[in-house]
Amino acid sequence: MESHQVNQDLIKERGRCTFNVKELTHVLDGGEHITTKRKQYEDLVFSIKELKDEIPEEYLSHKDRYENAVRKATILKNISIKYLKENTEDSTYGYVSRTVYGIIKDVSPFLLHSGMFVPTIAGQSTPEQKEEWLEKAMSMEIIGTYAQTELGHGSNLRGLETTATYDNNTEEFILHSPSLTAYKWWPGGLGSTVNHCIVVAQVIINDKSHGVYPFIVQIRDLQTHMPLPGVKVGEIGPKMGFQTANNGFLGFDNFRIPRKNMLMKNAQVLKDGTFVKGINEKLAYGTMVLVRVNIVWDCFVHTALASTIAIRYSAVRHQSRIRAKEPEVQIMDYVTQQDKLFIVIASSHAFNNMHTKLWKGYSKVMEELTQGNQDNLSELHATSCCLKATCTRDAALLVEQCRLACGGHGFMISSHLPILYGVTTAAVTYEGEQTVLYLQTARYLMKAWAAALQGKVLSPTVAYLTDWLSKTCQKWHNTPEGIAAGFRHVAAGKIKAAFDAIQKHTKAGHDPEVAWNMASIQLVKASEAHSRALLSEVTWSETLRKASTVSPNLGQVLKQLAQLYLVYWTLNISGDLLVYSNISKDNLAILRERYEDLLAIIRPNAIGLVDAFDFRDEILSSTLGAYDGRVYERLMVEALKSPLNREPVNASFHKYLKPFMEKAKL
Amino acid sequence: MESHQVNQDLIKERGRCTFNVKELTHVLDGGEHITTKRKQYEDLVFSIKELKDEIPEEYLSHKDRYENAVRKATILKNISIKYLKENTEDSTYGYVSRTVYGIIKDVSPFLLHSGMFVPTIAGQSTPEQKEEWLEKAMSMEIIGTYAQTELGHGSNLRGLETTATYDNNTEEFILHSPSLTAYKWWPGGLGSTVNHCIVVAQVIINDKSHGVYPFIVQIRDLQTHMPLPGVKVGEIGPKMGFQTANNGFLGFDNFRIPRKNMLMKNAQVLKDGTFVKGINEKLAYGTMVLVRVNIVWDCFVHTALASTIAIRYSAVRHQSRIRAKEPEVQIMDYVTQQDKLFIVIASSHAFNNMHTKLWKGYSKVMEELTQGNQDNLSELHATSCCLKATCTRDAALLVEQCRLACGGHGFMISSHLPILYGVTTAAVTYEGEQTVLYLQTARYLMKAWAAALQGKVLSPTVAYLTDWLSKTCQKWHNTPEGIAAGFRHVAAGKIKAAFDAIQKHTKAGHDPEVAWNMASIQLVKASEAHSRALLSEVTWSETLRKASTVSPNLGQVLKQLAQLYLVYWTLNISGDLLVYSNISKDNLAILRERYEDLLAIIRPNAIGLVDAFDFRDEILSSTLGAYDGRVYERLMVEALKSPLNREPVNASFHKYLKPFMEKAKL
């Protein structure tokens, strides 16, 4: 770096900000004391020089890159395990998890250890099992992953082929992969890293299948790391992202484990082979819901990262002129650029708000469950399904929009945007594929609609169906509340349409199951509309709540962002609103202008808004997004790290190019 | 591979096809004789064992991967140069270019040699210059690229900083990079491969700037490949895709080249430093338009590749049940899967049709230019701008939709879909960024609207504006022609709205240039709507033309695809249609049903349709898409090639993991 001055445009932008950036940072962190703790933790992590790569890992071979990731992951874990023991507040997850983006950009091989292995032991074990494994897992005396998905089976859990056959002579389960498609495939860390895993397998006792249950299985020797006899394990190869996640495959050849390795908090297999069904199989939903709630948090972080990079770059980059006789302008002054980017900031806040609400809902339902009350579990499950589906796809599209808005330079890995896209888009598929999740929510919505028709009282998130039945012809209002109401009308209209479509197909003689498939495009759209109704209502109400507790200037900015979000989506689904609500063309024309007005209002605060996300340069890990805006110097510095640039002439010239050119002369 | 049997589902699917697959292949190739030639060429290329990688290149380091790409690129060029000399028909480009996907999947370091270096010499040189360089370039005695974009300048050509200052004492130009941002950045092959390039620089004579012009410049020694003194050259590092394209940077330190190295077909600098302006600067548009027309062809190929992979996988993959008591179904039987994939086939045909039309238009205008007639050049330019923008973004979204539709396995590099996405989405930015191109077309559209208001006769592609002015209230028809007409209404309505917005802002006291920026969101939407009107009209008329020349069964299938395309887009832009046309909610409801009917009609032909694209397995290069459908075997075979799977225990265990776990025990 030639100098450490901050780019002049950024200095100017920071001077224009109308609100207190630090105050917003505290709001997003959840309080000033958490900001302080976060920064202390970041100081701790980023003071370690060994976590910084001399040569960016993208230049390395697949194998070297993995080894380097293991090296860094162990250093990082040494810090975070200790820290998490001493800091057990809920808020810790957020800031501990976000440091990793700057260190192991393309996913740690330990991701599923902390994300699934430990929570599954914690959530599905008996007290004795916890005693045996939980502490070891948490301290990483053993390293594990969660092996459920198989080469031939993902979405359909019941179709898993791996068997766990009980042998009551030896009191063991025999794990077996009866075919190639039965191989476990995908678990992070499984390739070469873990020595244990949770294996989900079909329990078979006396030739009778009892369904799929989780087992804890040691797969490698703790001293030598050799795969145990009967275990075939390896890595699955390169992917679109997650290059250092070390995803693996796993097959069993009549591999025996003790009976007590079945996680028996719910269902149990007794010594004599008696199968005891779990009293409440639904309790296992808890972990699944928690993972999806956390994914909505990730959507917040990913869009916050991407918008920080793209907005700072857009303030620094000058290109072309608005007035022919004036100098080239900051590209953020183009209204089309504002159109691409400000919605990303607004969406990031919407995801944050939605996460707050979901987290509260999750905590409440978990609390109720401990008291034996399951009344709100299916609603929570349905809500988390469609919101996971919508937020991940929105986040992926928005991250990609940021990348595209940075022109060619957004295509550079050193911008961090391509890796961020890989990580974000993966979430559309993992932990419940988008369409599959929408259809799960749709089941809940169809039941809710049937109940509404029968005049039953509905759960809060679908109560709008009853309202809609009683007064379909509501006047449209161009206010945030009016827009949120309009979105509920769209959702209700689409839920009804999907319901009617099923009825129609059934009446035409199709089985209900076939009719469901025939109506599934509409069912998916109904679920999506339901999630948009939830997002718009929640982001507005959460914004109002927040705004009432902060300085007036900041409150106003938060409301502007939420309004932008609502108006953007109104214009985006105008076709649905014109069909299912009473919005008029004139309303739309007014909102189109309001949208442009909001872009102009937000413009001077754009840099302040992304500064408030408060990502350190080490976390952003981006040539385009650093705090000082020295974009071009950084691009060149990173390029010069290429091993190809270490030598003036690459060996391929003498080996291939020269003989080739000489042949051409003949 | 355990066996070479074809998957049973695929055999069954192929038996269901209602049309002659080979006939469609011939149509897409442009005739049976071209299919024959294509296959001969492919046989030639794929008989060479050295072109096959033992270890997939994604496992290699960045540097090794580059060297391997140079190796393969020289072998491939040895074949294709000879072949292209002997086969000069227009149709050759298509099939020669598509073989490369299977060999250098992530772009050849020679891409810009053939794509830009040779065409620029051919198009912008004097006869003497052609004499000196063209033959050498075509035979690859010299290897070149095209260096225009700089670190600080892409879209704004006039803002380029590299200078070419004329010294009339020595009759030389002095090339110089006055700043870091003046460095050339991006040209493919520039990093370590080429020894020549076209450099676009500001011509300065006696301190006066005359604008930017192209120069041919040798940058490396032909014998040693060392950069010449005064040249700083290197590679720019890893990207989201194009990993083996060897994109580079280039700076000059008062580097001298002879005067005659300025390409002087148009503008000239005489010995004494007299600057002679080109008679027709617009002629340079030709190359730009040609490149964009070719990009529309690429969109056809990319979506054809992606849909082949995703559709075959969807026929082979079984997951979950439609009827609870029946076996798991092929995922292609889910209507939601059909919804995701059949539009990709239909779009691929639409791009093919659009390319045919654009190619005809391009050839006609080039012919006219040789006769001094430029009347249709700006229309062609405007058309190619918005269509390049729309087709590339559509193609990228559709390729990604295919990837997502393959669930987790679509995330595997071995599926080929992630690399294909990288290549496809890059085209949204290169050769004219999407928004910039839309705004270029918008300038043409605003002029056309002003002319229409004045009652002038308009060019064919915008003649609908005149119609619309005379009869705005046309009845809606749910026919292909009616839909195409509706799309023109939307375009006209949006063009008028953008025009009015500019007027409004101007009347409010803003400069016209500022007003343009303020209206730019609407200008972009107007351009996009114009391109959708063109696409829908052209794909329908080209389909009718084709259908009239083929067997009735095939003709019917082609019409079904075109109808699907039209209905899909009608539903997609329903909001615009409800505002700008006379479509009713009932029309939309009927089309929603027709869309679902069309999916069901196309379903039995899905495999036949992608078989007809006729990609050899070597070109598809996909574990999920091979002709025999042996998906799971291929996934495992590819995974086992991982160097991490060559040894049971990776070195990182003893180095990092074991000490880490032992520390945890304490």
Short mmCIF file of N, CA, C and O in Angstrom, two decimals, chain B residues 151-210:
data_model
loop_
_atom_site.label_atom_id
_atom_site.label_comp_id
_atom_site.label_asym_id
_atom_site.label_seq_id
_atom_site.Cartn_x
_atom_site.Cartn_y
_atom_site.Cartn_z
N LEU B 151 -7.74 -0.37 -15.26
CA LEU B 151 -8.11 -0.57 -13.87
C LEU B 151 -9.17 0.45 -13.45
O LEU B 151 -10.13 0.13 -12.75
N GLY B 152 -9.04 1.66 -13.94
CA GLY B 152 -9.99 2.71 -13.56
C GLY B 152 -11.05 3.03 -14.59
O GLY B 152 -11.91 3.88 -14.35
N HIS B 153 -11.00 2.36 -15.75
CA HIS B 153 -11.96 2.70 -16.80
C HIS B 153 -12.44 1.52 -17.61
O HIS B 153 -11.63 0.83 -18.22
N GLY B 154 -13.74 1.32 -17.63
CA GLY B 154 -14.32 0.26 -18.43
C GLY B 154 -15.36 0.80 -19.38
O GLY B 154 -15.10 0.99 -20.57
N SER B 155 -16.50 1.15 -18.83
CA SER B 155 -17.63 1.56 -19.66
C SER B 155 -17.38 2.87 -20.41
O SER B 155 -17.90 3.07 -21.50
N ASN B 156 -16.61 3.75 -19.81
CA ASN B 156 -16.40 5.04 -20.45
C ASN B 156 -15.10 5.04 -21.24
O ASN B 156 -14.04 5.41 -20.76
N LEU B 157 -15.24 4.65 -22.51
CA LEU B 157 -14.09 4.52 -23.40
C LEU B 157 -13.30 5.82 -23.48
O LEU B 157 -12.07 5.83 -23.47
N ARG B 158 -14.01 6.93 -23.53
CA ARG B 158 -13.33 8.22 -23.69
C ARG B 158 -12.48 8.58 -22.48
O ARG B 158 -11.63 9.44 -22.54
N GLY B 159 -12.75 7.92 -21.37
CA GLY B 159 -12.00 8.24 -20.16
C GLY B 159 -10.69 7.48 -20.01
O GLY B 159 -9.98 7.65 -19.03
N LEU B 160 -10.36 6.64 -21.00
CA LEU B 160 -9.12 5.86 -20.90
C LEU B 160 -7.93 6.78 -20.70
O LEU B 160 -7.86 7.86 -21.28
N GLU B 161 -6.99 6.34 -19.88
CA GLU B 161 -5.86 7.21 -19.51
C GLU B 161 -4.57 6.91 -20.26
O GLU B 161 -3.67 7.75 -20.30
N THR B 162 -4.44 5.70 -20.79
CA THR B 162 -3.21 5.35 -21.51
C THR B 162 -3.01 6.31 -22.68
O THR B 162 -3.94 6.55 -23.46
N THR B 163 -1.81 6.87 -22.79
CA THR B 163 -1.56 7.85 -23.86
C THR B 163 -0.65 7.26 -24.93
O THR B 163 0.23 6.43 -24.65
N ALA B 164 -0.87 7.71 -26.16
CA ALA B 164 0.00 7.39 -27.30
C ALA B 164 0.40 8.75 -27.88
O ALA B 164 -0.34 9.34 -28.66
N THR B 165 1.55 9.24 -27.41
CA THR B 165 1.98 10.58 -27.80
C THR B 165 2.89 10.49 -29.02
O THR B 165 3.87 9.73 -29.01
N TYR B 166 2.56 11.26 -30.05
CA TYR B 166 3.33 11.15 -31.29
C TYR B 166 4.60 11.98 -31.23
O TYR B 166 4.59 13.15 -30.84
N ASP B 167 5.71 11.35 -31.62
CA ASP B 167 7.00 12.05 -31.70
C ASP B 167 7.39 12.09 -33.18
O ASP B 167 7.81 11.09 -33.74
N ASN B 168 7.22 13.27 -33.83
CA ASN B 168 7.45 13.27 -35.28
C ASN B 168 8.93 13.32 -35.66
O ASN B 168 9.28 13.20 -36.81
N ASN B 169 9.80 13.47 -34.65
CA ASN B 169 11.23 13.36 -34.95
C ASN B 169 11.60 11.92 -35.30
O ASN B 169 12.35 11.67 -36.24
N THR B 170 11.06 11.01 -34.54
CA THR B 170 11.42 9.60 -34.76
C THR B 170 10.31 8.83 -35.47
O THR B 170 10.46 7.64 -35.75
N GLU B 171 9.19 9.52 -35.72
CA GLU B 171 8.00 8.85 -36.28
C GLU B 171 7.58 7.66 -35.44
O GLU B 171 7.40 6.55 -35.91
N GLU B 172 7.44 7.96 -34.15
CA GLU B 172 7.01 6.92 -33.22
C GLU B 172 5.88 7.43 -32.32
O GLU B 172 5.76 8.64 -32.10
N PHE B 173 5.14 6.50 -31.80
CA PHE B 173 4.21 6.81 -30.70
C PHE B 173 4.87 6.37 -29.40
O PHE B 173 5.52 5.32 -29.35
N ILE B 174 4.68 7.18 -28.38
CA ILE B 174 5.20 6.81 -27.05
C ILE B 174 4.01 6.39 -26.20
O ILE B 174 3.16 7.22 -25.84
N LEU B 175 3.94 5.10 -25.91
CA LEU B 175 2.83 4.61 -25.07
C LEU B 175 3.21 4.81 -23.61
O LEU B 175 4.33 4.50 -23.20
N HIS B 176 2.25 5.30 -22.84
CA HIS B 176 2.57 5.57 -21.43
C HIS B 176 1.33 5.40 -20.55
O HIS B 176 0.21 5.74 -20.94
N SER B 177 1.56 4.85 -19.36
CA SER B 177 0.50 4.72 -18.35
C SER B 177 0.79 5.74 -17.26
O SER B 177 1.67 5.52 -16.44
N PRO B 178 0.07 6.86 -17.26
CA PRO B 178 0.42 7.94 -16.34
C PRO B 178 0.06 7.68 -14.89
O PRO B 178 0.45 8.46 -14.02
N SER B 179 -0.67 6.61 -14.61
CA SER B 179 -1.10 6.38 -13.22
C SER B 179 -1.39 4.90 -13.04
O SER B 179 -1.46 4.14 -14.02
N LEU B 180 -1.63 4.51 -11.80
CA LEU B 180 -2.00 3.12 -11.54
C LEU B 180 -3.32 2.77 -12.24
O LEU B 180 -3.46 1.69 -12.82
N THR B 181 -4.27 3.70 -12.18
CA THR B 181 -5.59 3.41 -12.79
C THR B 181 -5.53 3.33 -14.30
O THR B 181 -6.49 2.90 -14.94
N ALA B 182 -4.39 3.75 -14.89
CA ALA B 182 -4.24 3.68 -16.35
C ALA B 182 -3.82 2.28 -16.82
O ALA B 182 -3.83 2.01 -18.02
N TYR B 183 -3.42 1.44 -15.88
CA TYR B 183 -3.02 0.09 -16.27
C TYR B 183 -4.16 -0.63 -16.96
O TYR B 183 -5.30 -0.61 -16.50
N LYS B 184 -3.84 -1.27 -18.08
CA LYS B 184 -4.82 -2.15 -18.71
C LYS B 184 -5.10 -3.28 -17.74
O LYS B 184 -4.18 -3.75 -17.04
N TRP B 185 -6.33 -3.75 -17.69
CA TRP B 185 -6.73 -4.73 -16.69
C TRP B 185 -7.85 -5.57 -17.29
O TRP B 185 -8.82 -5.00 -17.78
N TRP B 186 -7.73 -6.84 -17.31
CA TRP B 186 -8.73 -7.80 -17.78
C TRP B 186 -8.40 -8.57 -19.05
O TRP B 186 -8.87 -9.71 -19.18
N PRO B 187 -7.68 -8.01 -20.02
CA PRO B 187 -7.58 -8.75 -21.29
C PRO B 187 -7.18 -10.21 -21.09
O PRO B 187 -6.20 -10.50 -20.40
N GLY B 188 -7.92 -11.10 -21.69
CA GLY B 188 -7.66 -12.54 -21.60
C GLY B 188 -6.35 -12.88 -22.30
O GLY B 188 -6.07 -12.36 -23.39
N GLY B 189 -5.56 -13.74 -21.68
CA GLY B 189 -4.29 -14.15 -22.27
C GLY B 189 -3.16 -13.19 -22.00
O GLY B 189 -1.98 -13.53 -22.21
N LEU B 190 -3.48 -12.00 -21.52
CA LEU B 190 -2.46 -10.96 -21.34
C LEU B 190 -1.45 -11.31 -20.25
O LEU B 190 -0.28 -10.96 -20.34
N GLY B 191 -1.91 -12.04 -19.24
CA GLY B 191 -1.06 -12.30 -18.08
C GLY B 191 0.31 -12.87 -18.42
O GLY B 191 1.34 -12.25 -18.15
N SER B 192 0.31 -14.06 -19.04
CA SER B 192 1.59 -14.72 -19.29
C SER B 192 1.66 -15.32 -20.70
O SER B 192 2.64 -15.97 -21.03
N THR B 193 0.61 -15.14 -21.49
CA THR B 193 0.48 -15.91 -22.72
C THR B 193 0.86 -15.14 -23.98
O THR B 193 1.63 -15.64 -24.80
N VAL B 194 0.33 -13.96 -24.17
CA VAL B 194 0.46 -13.28 -25.47
C VAL B 194 1.78 -12.54 -25.60
O VAL B 194 2.40 -12.17 -24.61
N ASN B 195 2.18 -12.33 -26.85
CA ASN B 195 3.35 -11.49 -27.11
C ASN B 195 2.97 -10.20 -27.84
O ASN B 195 3.80 -9.32 -28.03
N HIS B 196 1.74 -10.10 -28.26
CA HIS B 196 1.25 -8.89 -28.92
C HIS B 196 -0.08 -8.49 -28.31
O HIS B 196 -0.78 -9.33 -27.74
N CYS B 197 -0.42 -7.21 -28.45
CA CYS B 197 -1.82 -6.89 -28.21
C CYS B 197 -2.24 -5.64 -28.94
O CYS B 197 -1.41 -4.82 -29.35
N ILE B 198 -3.53 -5.55 -29.12
CA ILE B 198 -4.12 -4.29 -29.58
C ILE B 198 -4.26 -3.45 -28.32
O ILE B 198 -4.87 -3.89 -27.35
N VAL B 199 -3.69 -2.26 -28.33
CA VAL B 199 -3.81 -1.36 -27.19
C VAL B 199 -4.63 -0.16 -27.62
O VAL B 199 -4.32 0.48 -28.64
N VAL B 200 -5.67 0.13 -26.88
CA VAL B 200 -6.47 1.31 -27.18
C VAL B 200 -5.97 2.45 -26.30
O VAL B 200 -5.88 2.30 -25.07
N ALA B 201 -5.57 3.56 -26.94
CA ALA B 201 -4.95 4.65 -26.18
C ALA B 201 -5.36 6.01 -26.74
O ALA B 201 -5.83 6.11 -27.88
N GLN B 202 -5.20 7.04 -25.91
CA GLN B 202 -5.49 8.43 -26.30
C GLN B 202 -4.37 8.93 -27.21
O GLN B 202 -3.22 9.01 -26.79
N VAL B 203 -4.74 9.32 -28.40
CA VAL B 203 -3.73 9.85 -29.33
C VAL B 203 -3.46 11.31 -28.99
O VAL B 203 -4.38 12.14 -28.95
N ILE B 204 -2.20 11.63 -28.73
CA ILE B 204 -1.83 13.00 -28.41
C ILE B 204 -0.76 13.47 -29.39
O ILE B 204 0.27 12.81 -29.56
N ILE B 205 -1.06 14.58 -30.05
CA ILE B 205 -0.10 15.14 -31.01
C ILE B 205 0.09 16.61 -30.65
O ILE B 205 -0.91 17.35 -30.57
N ASN B 206 1.29 17.01 -30.41
CA ASN B 206 1.57 18.40 -30.00
C ASN B 206 0.66 18.84 -28.86
O ASN B 206 -0.04 19.87 -28.97
N ASP B 207 0.61 18.03 -27.83
CA ASP B 207 -0.18 18.33 -26.62
C ASP B 207 -1.68 18.35 -26.84
O ASP B 207 -2.43 18.71 -25.94
N LYS B 208 -2.10 17.98 -28.03
CA LYS B 208 -3.55 17.98 -28.27
C LYS B 208 -4.07 16.54 -28.33
O LYS B 208 -3.49 15.69 -29.01
N SER B 209 -5.17 16.28 -27.59
CA SER B 209 -5.73 14.94 -27.59
C SER B 209 -6.74 14.79 -28.73
O SER B 209 -7.53 15.70 -28.99
N HIS B 210 -6.65 13.69 -29.43
CA HIS B 210 -7.56 13.45 -30.56
C HIS B 210 -8.54 12.30 -30.32
O HIS B 210 -9.21 11.86 -31.25
#
